[in-house]
CSV table of C-alpha atoms and ligand atoms in Angstrom, one decimal:
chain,number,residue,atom,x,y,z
A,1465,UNK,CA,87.6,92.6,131.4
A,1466,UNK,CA,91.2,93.2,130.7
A,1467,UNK,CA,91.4,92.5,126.1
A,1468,UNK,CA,93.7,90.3,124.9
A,1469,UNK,CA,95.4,90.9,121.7
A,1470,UNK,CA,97.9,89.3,119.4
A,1471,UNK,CA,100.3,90.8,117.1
A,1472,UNK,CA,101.6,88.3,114.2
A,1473,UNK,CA,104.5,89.1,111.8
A,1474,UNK,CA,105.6,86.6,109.4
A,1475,UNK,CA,109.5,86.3,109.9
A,1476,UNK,CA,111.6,87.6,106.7
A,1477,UNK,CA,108.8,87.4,104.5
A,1478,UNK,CA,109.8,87.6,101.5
A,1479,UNK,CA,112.6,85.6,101.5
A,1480,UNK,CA,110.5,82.7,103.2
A,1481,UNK,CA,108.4,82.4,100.4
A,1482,UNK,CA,111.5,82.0,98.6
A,1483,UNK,CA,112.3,79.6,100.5
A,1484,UNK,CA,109.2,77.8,100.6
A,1485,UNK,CA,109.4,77.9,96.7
A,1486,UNK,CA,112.9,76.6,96.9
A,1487,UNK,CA,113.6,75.0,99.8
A,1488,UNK,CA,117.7,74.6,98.6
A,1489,UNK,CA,118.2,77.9,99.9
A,1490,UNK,CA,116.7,77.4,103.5
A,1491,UNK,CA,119.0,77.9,106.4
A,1492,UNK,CA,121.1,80.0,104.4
A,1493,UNK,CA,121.8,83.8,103.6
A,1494,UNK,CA,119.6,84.9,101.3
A,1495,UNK,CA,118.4,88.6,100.5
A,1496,UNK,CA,115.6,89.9,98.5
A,1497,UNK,CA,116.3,93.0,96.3
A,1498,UNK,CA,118.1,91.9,93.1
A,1499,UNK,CA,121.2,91.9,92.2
A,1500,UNK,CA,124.2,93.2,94.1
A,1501,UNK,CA,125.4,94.9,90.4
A,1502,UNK,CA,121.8,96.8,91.0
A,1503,UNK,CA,121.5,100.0,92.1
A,1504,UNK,CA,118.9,99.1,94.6
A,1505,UNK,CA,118.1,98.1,98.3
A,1506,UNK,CA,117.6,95.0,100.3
A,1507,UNK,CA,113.9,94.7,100.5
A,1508,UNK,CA,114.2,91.4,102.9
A,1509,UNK,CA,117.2,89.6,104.3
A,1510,UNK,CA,117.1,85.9,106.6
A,1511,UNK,CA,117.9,85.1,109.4
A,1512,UNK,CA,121.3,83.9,108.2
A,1513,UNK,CA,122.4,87.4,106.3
A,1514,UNK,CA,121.8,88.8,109.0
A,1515,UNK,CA,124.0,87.3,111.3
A,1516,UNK,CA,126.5,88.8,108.6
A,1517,UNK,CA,125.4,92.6,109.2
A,1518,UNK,CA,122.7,92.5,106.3
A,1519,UNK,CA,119.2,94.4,106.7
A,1520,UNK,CA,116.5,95.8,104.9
A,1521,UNK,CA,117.4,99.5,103.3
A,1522,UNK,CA,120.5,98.2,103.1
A,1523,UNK,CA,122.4,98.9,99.7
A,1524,UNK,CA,122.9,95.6,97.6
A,1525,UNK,CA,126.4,96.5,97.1
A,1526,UNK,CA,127.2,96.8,100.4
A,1527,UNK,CA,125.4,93.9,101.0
A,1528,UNK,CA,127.1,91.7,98.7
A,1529,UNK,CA,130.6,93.1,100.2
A,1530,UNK,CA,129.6,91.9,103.7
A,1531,UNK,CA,127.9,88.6,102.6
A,1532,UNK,CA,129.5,87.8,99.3
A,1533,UNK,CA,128.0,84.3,99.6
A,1534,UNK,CA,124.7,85.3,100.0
A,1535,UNK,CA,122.4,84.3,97.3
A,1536,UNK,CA,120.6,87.6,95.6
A,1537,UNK,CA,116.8,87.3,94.2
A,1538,UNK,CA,115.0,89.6,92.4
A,1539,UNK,CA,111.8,88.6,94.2
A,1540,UNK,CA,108.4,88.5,92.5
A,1541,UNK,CA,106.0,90.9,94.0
A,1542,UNK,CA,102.3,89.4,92.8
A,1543,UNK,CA,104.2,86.4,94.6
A,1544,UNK,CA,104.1,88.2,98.1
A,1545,UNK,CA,100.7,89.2,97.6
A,1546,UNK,CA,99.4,86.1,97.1
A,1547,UNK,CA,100.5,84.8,100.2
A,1548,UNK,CA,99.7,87.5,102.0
A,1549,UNK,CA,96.2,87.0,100.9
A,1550,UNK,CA,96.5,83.2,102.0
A,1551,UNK,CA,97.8,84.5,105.3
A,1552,UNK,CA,95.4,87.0,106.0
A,1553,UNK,CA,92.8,84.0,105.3
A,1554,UNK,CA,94.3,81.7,107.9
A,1555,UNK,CA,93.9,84.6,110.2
A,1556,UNK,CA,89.8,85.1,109.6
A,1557,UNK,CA,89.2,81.5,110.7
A,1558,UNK,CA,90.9,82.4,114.3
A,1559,UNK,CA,88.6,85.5,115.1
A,1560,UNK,CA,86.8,88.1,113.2
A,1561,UNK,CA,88.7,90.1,114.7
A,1562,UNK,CA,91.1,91.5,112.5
A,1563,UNK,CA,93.0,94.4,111.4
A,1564,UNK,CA,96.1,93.7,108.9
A,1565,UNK,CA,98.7,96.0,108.5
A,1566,UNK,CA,100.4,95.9,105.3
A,1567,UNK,CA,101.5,92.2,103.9
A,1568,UNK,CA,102.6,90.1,106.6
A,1569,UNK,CA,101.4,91.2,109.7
A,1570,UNK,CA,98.4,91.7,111.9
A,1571,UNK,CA,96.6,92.5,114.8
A,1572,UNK,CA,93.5,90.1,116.6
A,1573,UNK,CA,91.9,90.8,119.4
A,1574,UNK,CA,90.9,87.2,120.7
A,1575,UNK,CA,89.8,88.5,124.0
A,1576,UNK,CA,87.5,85.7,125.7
A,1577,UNK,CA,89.1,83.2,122.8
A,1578,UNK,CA,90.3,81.3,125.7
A,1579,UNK,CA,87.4,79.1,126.4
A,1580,UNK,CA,87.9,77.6,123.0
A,1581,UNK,CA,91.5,76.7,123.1
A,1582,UNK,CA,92.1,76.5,126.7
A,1583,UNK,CA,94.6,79.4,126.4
A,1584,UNK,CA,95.4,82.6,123.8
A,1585,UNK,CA,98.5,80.8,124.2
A,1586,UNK,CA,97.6,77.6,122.9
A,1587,UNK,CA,95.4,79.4,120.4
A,1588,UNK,CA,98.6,81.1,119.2
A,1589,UNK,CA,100.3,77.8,118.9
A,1590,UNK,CA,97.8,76.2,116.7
A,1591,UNK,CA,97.7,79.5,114.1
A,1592,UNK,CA,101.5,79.3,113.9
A,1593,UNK,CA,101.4,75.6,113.1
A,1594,UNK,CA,98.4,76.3,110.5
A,1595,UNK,CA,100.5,79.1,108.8
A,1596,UNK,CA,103.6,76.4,108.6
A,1597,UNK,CA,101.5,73.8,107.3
A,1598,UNK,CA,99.9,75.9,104.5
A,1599,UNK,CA,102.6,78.3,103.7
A,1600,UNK,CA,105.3,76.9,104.7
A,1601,UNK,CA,106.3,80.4,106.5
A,1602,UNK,CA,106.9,81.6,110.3
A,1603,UNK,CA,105.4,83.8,112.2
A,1604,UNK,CA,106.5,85.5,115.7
A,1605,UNK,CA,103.5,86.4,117.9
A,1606,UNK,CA,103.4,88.6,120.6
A,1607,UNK,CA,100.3,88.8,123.3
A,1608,UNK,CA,99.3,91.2,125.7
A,1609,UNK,CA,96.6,93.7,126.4
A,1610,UNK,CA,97.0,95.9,123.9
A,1611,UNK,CA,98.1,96.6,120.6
A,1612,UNK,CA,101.8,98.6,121.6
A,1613,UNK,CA,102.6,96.0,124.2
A,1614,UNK,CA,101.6,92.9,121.6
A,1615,UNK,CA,103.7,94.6,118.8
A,1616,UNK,CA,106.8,94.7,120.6
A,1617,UNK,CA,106.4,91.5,122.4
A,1618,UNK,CA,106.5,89.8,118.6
A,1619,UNK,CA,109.4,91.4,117.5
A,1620,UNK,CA,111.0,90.5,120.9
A,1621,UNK,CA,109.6,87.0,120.0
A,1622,UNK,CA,111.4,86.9,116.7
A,1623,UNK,CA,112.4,84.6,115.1
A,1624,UNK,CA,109.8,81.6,115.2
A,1625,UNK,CA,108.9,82.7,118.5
A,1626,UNK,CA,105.9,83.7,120.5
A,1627,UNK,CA,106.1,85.8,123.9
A,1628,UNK,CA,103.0,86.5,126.0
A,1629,UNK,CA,103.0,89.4,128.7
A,1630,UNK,CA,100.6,88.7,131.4
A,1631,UNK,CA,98.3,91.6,132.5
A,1632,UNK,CA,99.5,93.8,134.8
A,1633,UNK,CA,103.3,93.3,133.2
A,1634,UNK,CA,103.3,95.5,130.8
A,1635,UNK,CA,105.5,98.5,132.1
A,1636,UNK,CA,107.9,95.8,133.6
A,1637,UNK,CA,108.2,94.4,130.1
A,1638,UNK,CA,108.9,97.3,128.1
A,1639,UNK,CA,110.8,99.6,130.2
A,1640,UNK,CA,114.4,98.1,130.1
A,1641,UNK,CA,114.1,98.6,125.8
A,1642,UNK,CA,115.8,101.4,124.0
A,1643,UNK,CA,113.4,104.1,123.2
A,1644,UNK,CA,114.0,103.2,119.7
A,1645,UNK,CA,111.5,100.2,120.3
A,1646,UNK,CA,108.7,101.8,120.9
A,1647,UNK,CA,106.6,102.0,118.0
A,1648,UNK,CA,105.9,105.5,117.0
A,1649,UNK,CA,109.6,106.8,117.8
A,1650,UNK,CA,111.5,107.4,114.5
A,1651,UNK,CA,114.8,108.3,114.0
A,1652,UNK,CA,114.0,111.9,114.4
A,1653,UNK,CA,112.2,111.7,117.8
A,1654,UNK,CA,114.9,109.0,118.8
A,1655,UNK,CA,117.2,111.7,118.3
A,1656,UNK,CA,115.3,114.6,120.9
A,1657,UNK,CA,114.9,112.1,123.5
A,1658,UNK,CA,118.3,111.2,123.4
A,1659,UNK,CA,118.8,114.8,123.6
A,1660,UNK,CA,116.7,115.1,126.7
A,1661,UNK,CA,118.8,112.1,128.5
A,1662,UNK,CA,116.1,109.3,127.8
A,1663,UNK,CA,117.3,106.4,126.3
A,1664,UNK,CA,114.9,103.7,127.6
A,1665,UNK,CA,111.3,103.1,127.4
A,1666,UNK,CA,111.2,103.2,131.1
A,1667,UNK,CA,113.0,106.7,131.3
A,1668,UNK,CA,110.1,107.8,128.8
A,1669,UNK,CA,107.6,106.4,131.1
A,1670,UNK,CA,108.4,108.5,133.9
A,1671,UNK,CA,109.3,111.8,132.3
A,1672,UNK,CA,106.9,114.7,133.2
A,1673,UNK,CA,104.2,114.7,130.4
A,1674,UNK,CA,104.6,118.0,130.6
A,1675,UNK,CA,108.7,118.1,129.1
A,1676,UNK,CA,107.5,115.9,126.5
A,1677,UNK,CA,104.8,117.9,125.3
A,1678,UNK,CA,107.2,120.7,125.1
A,1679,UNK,CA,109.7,119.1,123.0
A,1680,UNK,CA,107.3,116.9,121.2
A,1681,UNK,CA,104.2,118.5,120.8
A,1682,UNK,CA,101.2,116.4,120.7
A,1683,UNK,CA,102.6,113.2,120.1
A,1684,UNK,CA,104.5,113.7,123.4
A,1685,UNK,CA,101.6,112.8,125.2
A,1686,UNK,CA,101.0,109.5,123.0
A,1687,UNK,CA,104.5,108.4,123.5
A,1688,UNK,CA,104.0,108.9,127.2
A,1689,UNK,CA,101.1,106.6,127.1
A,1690,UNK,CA,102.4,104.2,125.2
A,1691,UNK,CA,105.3,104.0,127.5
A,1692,UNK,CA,102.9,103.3,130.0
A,1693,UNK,CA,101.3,100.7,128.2
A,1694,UNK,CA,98.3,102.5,128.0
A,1695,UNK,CA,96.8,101.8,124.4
A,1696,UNK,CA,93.1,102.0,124.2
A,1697,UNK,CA,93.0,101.7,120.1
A,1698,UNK,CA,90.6,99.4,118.9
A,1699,UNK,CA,91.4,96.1,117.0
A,1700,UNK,CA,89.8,97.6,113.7
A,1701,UNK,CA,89.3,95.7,110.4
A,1702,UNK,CA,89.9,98.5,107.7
A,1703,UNK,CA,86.4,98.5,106.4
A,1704,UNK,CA,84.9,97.6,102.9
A,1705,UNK,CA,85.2,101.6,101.4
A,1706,UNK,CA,83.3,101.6,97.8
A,1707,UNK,CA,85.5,104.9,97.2
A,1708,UNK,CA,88.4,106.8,98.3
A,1709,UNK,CA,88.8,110.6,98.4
A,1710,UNK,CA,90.7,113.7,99.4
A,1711,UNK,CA,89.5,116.7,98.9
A,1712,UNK,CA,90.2,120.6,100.2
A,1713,UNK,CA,89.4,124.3,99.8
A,1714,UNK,CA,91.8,126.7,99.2
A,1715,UNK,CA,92.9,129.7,101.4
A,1716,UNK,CA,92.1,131.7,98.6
A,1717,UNK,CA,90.5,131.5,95.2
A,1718,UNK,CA,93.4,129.9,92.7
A,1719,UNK,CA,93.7,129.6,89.0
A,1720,UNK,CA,97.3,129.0,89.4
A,1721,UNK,CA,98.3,126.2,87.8
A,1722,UNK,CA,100.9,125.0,89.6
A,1723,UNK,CA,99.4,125.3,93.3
A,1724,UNK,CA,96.5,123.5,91.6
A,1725,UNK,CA,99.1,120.6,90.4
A,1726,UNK,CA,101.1,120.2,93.3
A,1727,UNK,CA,97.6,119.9,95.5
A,1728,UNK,CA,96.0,117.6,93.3
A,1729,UNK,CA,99.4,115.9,93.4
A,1730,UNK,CA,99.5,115.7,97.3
A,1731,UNK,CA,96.1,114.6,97.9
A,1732,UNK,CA,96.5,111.4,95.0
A,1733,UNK,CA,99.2,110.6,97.8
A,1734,UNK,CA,96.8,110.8,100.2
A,1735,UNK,CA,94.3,108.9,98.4
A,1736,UNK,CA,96.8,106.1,96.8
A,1737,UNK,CA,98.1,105.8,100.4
A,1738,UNK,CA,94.6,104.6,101.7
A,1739,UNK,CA,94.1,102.2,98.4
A,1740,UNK,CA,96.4,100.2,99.3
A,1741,UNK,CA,96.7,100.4,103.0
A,1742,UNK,CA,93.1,98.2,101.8
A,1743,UNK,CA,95.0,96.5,99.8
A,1744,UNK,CA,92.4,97.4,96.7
A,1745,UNK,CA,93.0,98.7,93.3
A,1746,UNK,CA,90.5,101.0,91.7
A,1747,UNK,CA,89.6,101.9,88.1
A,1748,UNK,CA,88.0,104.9,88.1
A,1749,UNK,CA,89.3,108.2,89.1
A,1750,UNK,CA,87.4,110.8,89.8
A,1751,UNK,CA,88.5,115.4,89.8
A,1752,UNK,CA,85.9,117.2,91.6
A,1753,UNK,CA,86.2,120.7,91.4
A,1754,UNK,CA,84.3,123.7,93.4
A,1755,UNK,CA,84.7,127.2,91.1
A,1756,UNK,CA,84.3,130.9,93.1
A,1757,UNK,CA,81.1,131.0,92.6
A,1758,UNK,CA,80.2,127.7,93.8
A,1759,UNK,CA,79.1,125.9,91.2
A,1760,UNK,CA,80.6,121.9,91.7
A,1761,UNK,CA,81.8,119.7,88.8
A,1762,UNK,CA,82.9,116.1,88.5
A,1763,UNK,CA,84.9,114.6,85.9
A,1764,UNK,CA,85.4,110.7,85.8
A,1765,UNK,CA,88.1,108.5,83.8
A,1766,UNK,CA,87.6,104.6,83.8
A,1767,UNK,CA,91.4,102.9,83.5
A,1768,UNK,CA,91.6,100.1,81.3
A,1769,UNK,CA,93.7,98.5,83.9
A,1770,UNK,CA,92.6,98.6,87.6
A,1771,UNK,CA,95.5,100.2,89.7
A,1772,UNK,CA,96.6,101.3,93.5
A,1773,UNK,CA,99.7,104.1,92.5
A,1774,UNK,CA,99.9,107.7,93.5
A,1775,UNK,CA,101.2,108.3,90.0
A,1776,UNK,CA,98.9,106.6,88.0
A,1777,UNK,CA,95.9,108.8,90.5
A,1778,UNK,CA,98.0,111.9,89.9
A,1779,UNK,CA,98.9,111.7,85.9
A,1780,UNK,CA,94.7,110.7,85.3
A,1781,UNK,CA,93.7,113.0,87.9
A,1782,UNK,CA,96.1,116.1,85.7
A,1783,UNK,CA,94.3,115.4,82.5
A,1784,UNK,CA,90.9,115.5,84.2
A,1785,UNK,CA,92.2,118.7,85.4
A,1786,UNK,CA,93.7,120.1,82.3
A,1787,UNK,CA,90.4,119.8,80.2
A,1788,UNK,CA,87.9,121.3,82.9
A,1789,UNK,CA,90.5,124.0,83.1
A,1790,UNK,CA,90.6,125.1,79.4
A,1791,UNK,CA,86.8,124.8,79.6
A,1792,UNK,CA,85.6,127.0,82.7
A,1793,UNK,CA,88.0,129.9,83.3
A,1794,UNK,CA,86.6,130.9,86.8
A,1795,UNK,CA,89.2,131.1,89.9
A,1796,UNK,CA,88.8,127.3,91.5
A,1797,UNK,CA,87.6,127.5,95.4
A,1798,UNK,CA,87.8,123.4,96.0
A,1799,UNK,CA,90.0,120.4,94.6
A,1800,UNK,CA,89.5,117.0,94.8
A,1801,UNK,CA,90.7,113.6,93.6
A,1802,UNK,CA,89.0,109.8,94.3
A,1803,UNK,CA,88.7,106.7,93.4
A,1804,UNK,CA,86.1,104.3,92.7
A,1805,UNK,CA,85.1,100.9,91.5
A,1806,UNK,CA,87.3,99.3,93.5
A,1807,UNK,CA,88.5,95.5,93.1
A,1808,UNK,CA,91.1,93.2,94.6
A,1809,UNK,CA,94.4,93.7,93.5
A,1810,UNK,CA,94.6,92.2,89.8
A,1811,UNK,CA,97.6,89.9,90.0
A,1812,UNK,CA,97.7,88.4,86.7
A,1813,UNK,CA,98.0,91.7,84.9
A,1814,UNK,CA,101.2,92.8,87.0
A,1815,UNK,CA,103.6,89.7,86.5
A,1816,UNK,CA,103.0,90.9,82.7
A,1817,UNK,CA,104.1,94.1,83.5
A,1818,UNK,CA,107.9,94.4,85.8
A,1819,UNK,CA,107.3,98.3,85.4
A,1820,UNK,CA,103.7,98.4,87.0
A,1821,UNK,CA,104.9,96.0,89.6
A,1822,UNK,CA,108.5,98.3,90.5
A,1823,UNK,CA,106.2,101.5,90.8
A,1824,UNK,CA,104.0,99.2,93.3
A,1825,UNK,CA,107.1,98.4,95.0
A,1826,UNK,CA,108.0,101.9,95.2
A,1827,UNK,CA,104.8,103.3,96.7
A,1828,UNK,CA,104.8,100.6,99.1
A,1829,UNK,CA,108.3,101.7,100.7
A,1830,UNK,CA,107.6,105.0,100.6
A,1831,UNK,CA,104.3,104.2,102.6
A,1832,UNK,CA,106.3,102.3,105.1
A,1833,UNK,CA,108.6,104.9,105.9
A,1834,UNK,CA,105.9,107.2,106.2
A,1835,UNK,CA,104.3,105.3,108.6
A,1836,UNK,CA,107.6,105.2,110.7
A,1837,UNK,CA,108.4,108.9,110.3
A,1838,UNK,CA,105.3,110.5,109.4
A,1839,UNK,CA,103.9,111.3,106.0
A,1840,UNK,CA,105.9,114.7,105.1
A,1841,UNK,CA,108.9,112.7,105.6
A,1842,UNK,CA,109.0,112.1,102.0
A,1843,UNK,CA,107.6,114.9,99.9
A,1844,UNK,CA,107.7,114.7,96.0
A,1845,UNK,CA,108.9,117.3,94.0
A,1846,UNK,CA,104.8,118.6,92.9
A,1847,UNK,CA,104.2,118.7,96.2
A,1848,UNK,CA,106.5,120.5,97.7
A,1849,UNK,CA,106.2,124.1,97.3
A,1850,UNK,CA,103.0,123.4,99.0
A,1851,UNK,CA,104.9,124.7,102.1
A,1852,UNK,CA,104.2,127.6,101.5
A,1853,UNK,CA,100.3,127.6,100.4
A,1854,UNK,CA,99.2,125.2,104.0
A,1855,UNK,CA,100.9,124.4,107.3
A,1856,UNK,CA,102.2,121.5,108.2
A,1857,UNK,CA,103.6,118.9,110.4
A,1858,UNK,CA,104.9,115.2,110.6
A,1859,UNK,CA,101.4,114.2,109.7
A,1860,UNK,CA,101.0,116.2,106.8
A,1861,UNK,CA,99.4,119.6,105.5
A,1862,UNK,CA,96.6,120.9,107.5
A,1863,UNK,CA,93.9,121.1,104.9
A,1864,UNK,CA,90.7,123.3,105.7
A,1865,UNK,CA,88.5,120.4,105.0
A,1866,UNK,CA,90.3,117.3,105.1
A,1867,UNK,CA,89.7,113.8,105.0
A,1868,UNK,CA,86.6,113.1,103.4
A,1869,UNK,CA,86.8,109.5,102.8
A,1870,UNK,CA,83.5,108.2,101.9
B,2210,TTP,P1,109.1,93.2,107.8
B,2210,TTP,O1,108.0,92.4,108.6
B,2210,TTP,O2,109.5,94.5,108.4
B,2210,TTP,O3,110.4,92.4,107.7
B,2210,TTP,P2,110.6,90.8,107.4
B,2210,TTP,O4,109.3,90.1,107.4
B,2210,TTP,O5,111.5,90.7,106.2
B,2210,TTP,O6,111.5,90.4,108.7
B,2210,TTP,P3,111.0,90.2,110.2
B,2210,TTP,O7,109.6,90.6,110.3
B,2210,TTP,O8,111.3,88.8,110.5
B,2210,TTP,O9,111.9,91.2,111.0
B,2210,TTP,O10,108.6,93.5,106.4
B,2210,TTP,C1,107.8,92.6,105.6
B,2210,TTP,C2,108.3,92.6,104.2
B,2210,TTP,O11,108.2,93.9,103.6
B,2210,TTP,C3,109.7,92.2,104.0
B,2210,TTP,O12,109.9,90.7,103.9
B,2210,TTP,C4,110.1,92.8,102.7
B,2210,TTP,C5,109.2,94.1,102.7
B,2210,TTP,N1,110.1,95.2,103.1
B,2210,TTP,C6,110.7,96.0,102.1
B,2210,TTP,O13,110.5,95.7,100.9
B,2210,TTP,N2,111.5,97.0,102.4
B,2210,TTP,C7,111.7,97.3,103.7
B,2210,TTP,O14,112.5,98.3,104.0
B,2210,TTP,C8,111.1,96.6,104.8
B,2210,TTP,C9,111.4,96.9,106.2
B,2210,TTP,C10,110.3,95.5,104.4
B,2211,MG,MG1,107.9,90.4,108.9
């Protein structure tokens, strides 16, 4: 039985619940970032600013020079959270179905949901409404038979909109878009296929798998697919972890200090990136090391304050380091860093605190541009002379024994 899947994205999302919360400012441009004197970004902009040019990444001063009537918000981070939560919520009741991505968007699979509500498409109707009703925010939905297809189909659908692509459709649908739309193509890989005369989804679809592999490597043959509309991933709910951890073994015996650093540093990325693709926070932190002659220690902290940042992983994680170090001088075989005890984000704690909330922000754009362009996309400076202790690629390094999430 062919699936059937929606994809929901709450429209400018954080500028809605701004709106919500002041409802003066709907209908007109409005941008969330701060200030235009800031140094910073635009984090969301409506509808309205961007008639006027305006979009996220943009910078505030530019911003304010092409919309100079645009009103400029701070924004309130624990704010966003909260509705995402309430959102998220809404979404449960419709199917159990469900596997969010980030903040304000979602995948269900409601295949067989028709019997309920007479169509997905009716179904779809009555959890936009709900979302109005209790939020006060919009969502575009997009419909098809798979995740790729129901992705783009909401952001065709945007804003307030909902498009449905009957089975059977889907190449039809996607193949007049830019490559650009496909999810998966960054700017990078936007850049070779341009390169190799394919500009549209379509063009993609029908290029020899085997030119793409060539110029693309693996993910060649995923883009191919996806062009196709082939997408056999599974609607997954990200799944109740009671820790988080990275671990890996070292090409050979280390007591170098800064090798050790900069891959303790890389896998607290890796392990902070998980955290909060849970959207968890976690107050214990745990080093395991392995020594050359194979003996295995662990060393915990507990945080007085529960938290979801690389840094936070990274600077407890160092110390934890720093100690076993000075007290076992053996060469070190195995590193690892996790976390555990892990709780729902702790909202109160962050309004009191505008620095712990602008490092949250920070991690969470850096993990959104990793998912767009892969995870070495943005390397820190620890982390970076790690180029030359493991290979790697858009996805990261190869470790010898990665990914052991519990
Ligand atoms: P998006 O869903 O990408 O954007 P949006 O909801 O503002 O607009 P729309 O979906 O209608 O196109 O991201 C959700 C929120 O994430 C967004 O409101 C603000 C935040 N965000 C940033 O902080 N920085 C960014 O670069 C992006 C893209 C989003
Ligand atoms: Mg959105």
């Amino acid at each position: 039985m062919p699936r059937r899947i929606i994809h929901i994205d709450l429209d400018a999302f954080f500028v809605s619940v701004e709106q919500a919360l002041n409802p003066a400012l709907k209908g007109k441009p409005v941008v969330v970032g701060g200030k235009p004197d800031r140094r910073g970004v635009v984090a969301a902009a409506s509808y309205e600013a961007r008639a006027f040019g305006l979009h996220a990444g943009m910078p505030l001063i530019t911003a304010s020079r092409f919309c100079p009537q645009a009103t400029f918000l701070e924004g309130s981070f624990p704010r966003y959270r909260n509705a995402s939560h309430k959102f998220m919520a809404i979404l449960t009741d419709f199917s159990p179905f469900l596997e969010p991505i980030g903040l304000d968007e979602a995948f269900l699979d409601v295949t067989g949901f028709e019997s309920i509500y007479g169509s997905i498409d009716q179904m779809a109707g009555i959890i936009r409404q709900q979302i109005n009703k209790e939020l006060g925010l919009c969502a575009s939905v997009g419909i098809a038979s798979c995740k790729v297809v129901a992705k783009v189909a909401s952001e065709k659908s945007k804003p307030d909109g909902l498009l449905e692509i009957a089975a059977g459709e889907e190449v039809s649908f996607l193949a007049p878009l830019p490559i650009a739309e496909l999810p998966g193509v960054g700017k990078k890989t936007e850049q070779k296929l341009k390169g190799l005369g394919i500009r549209t989804i379509g063009n993609l679809a029908i290029t020899p798998l085997n030119t793409l592999k060539l110029h693309l490597g693996a993910s060649g043959e995923l883009l191919h697919q996806l062009a196709n509309g082939i997408d056999e991933r599974k609607v997954e709910p990200p799944g109740a972890a009671k820790s988080i951890s990275r671990e890996t073994t070292f090409g050979k015996d280390t007591a170098d200090r800064s090798s050790l650093t900069a891959t303790l540093s890389y896998l607290s990325e890796r392990v902070g990136a998980d955290l909060r693709q849970r959207d968890k926070q976690a107050r214990c932190i745990n080093l395991k090391l392995r020594y050359a002659d194979f003996t295995t220690i662990t060393r915990s902290h507990t945080l007085k304050q529960t938290t979801d940042t690389d840094q936070a992983i990274f600077n407890t994680g160092k110390q934890l380091l720093d100690k076993a170090l000075l007290a076992e001088r053996q060469l070190v075989r195995l590193i690892g860093i996790g976390v555990s005890s892990l709780t729902e984000p702790a909202q109160q704690l962050d309004m009191l605190d505008p620095s712990a909330q602008r490092l949250e922000q920070l991690n969470r754009a850096v993990d959104r541009i990793r998912k767009k362009y892969g995870f070495t996309a943005i390397q820190t400076g620890r982390t970076l002379q790690l180029k030359d202790l493991f290979p790697n690629d858009k996805n990261g390094y190869t470790l010898e024994t990665p990914d052991l999430s519990l």
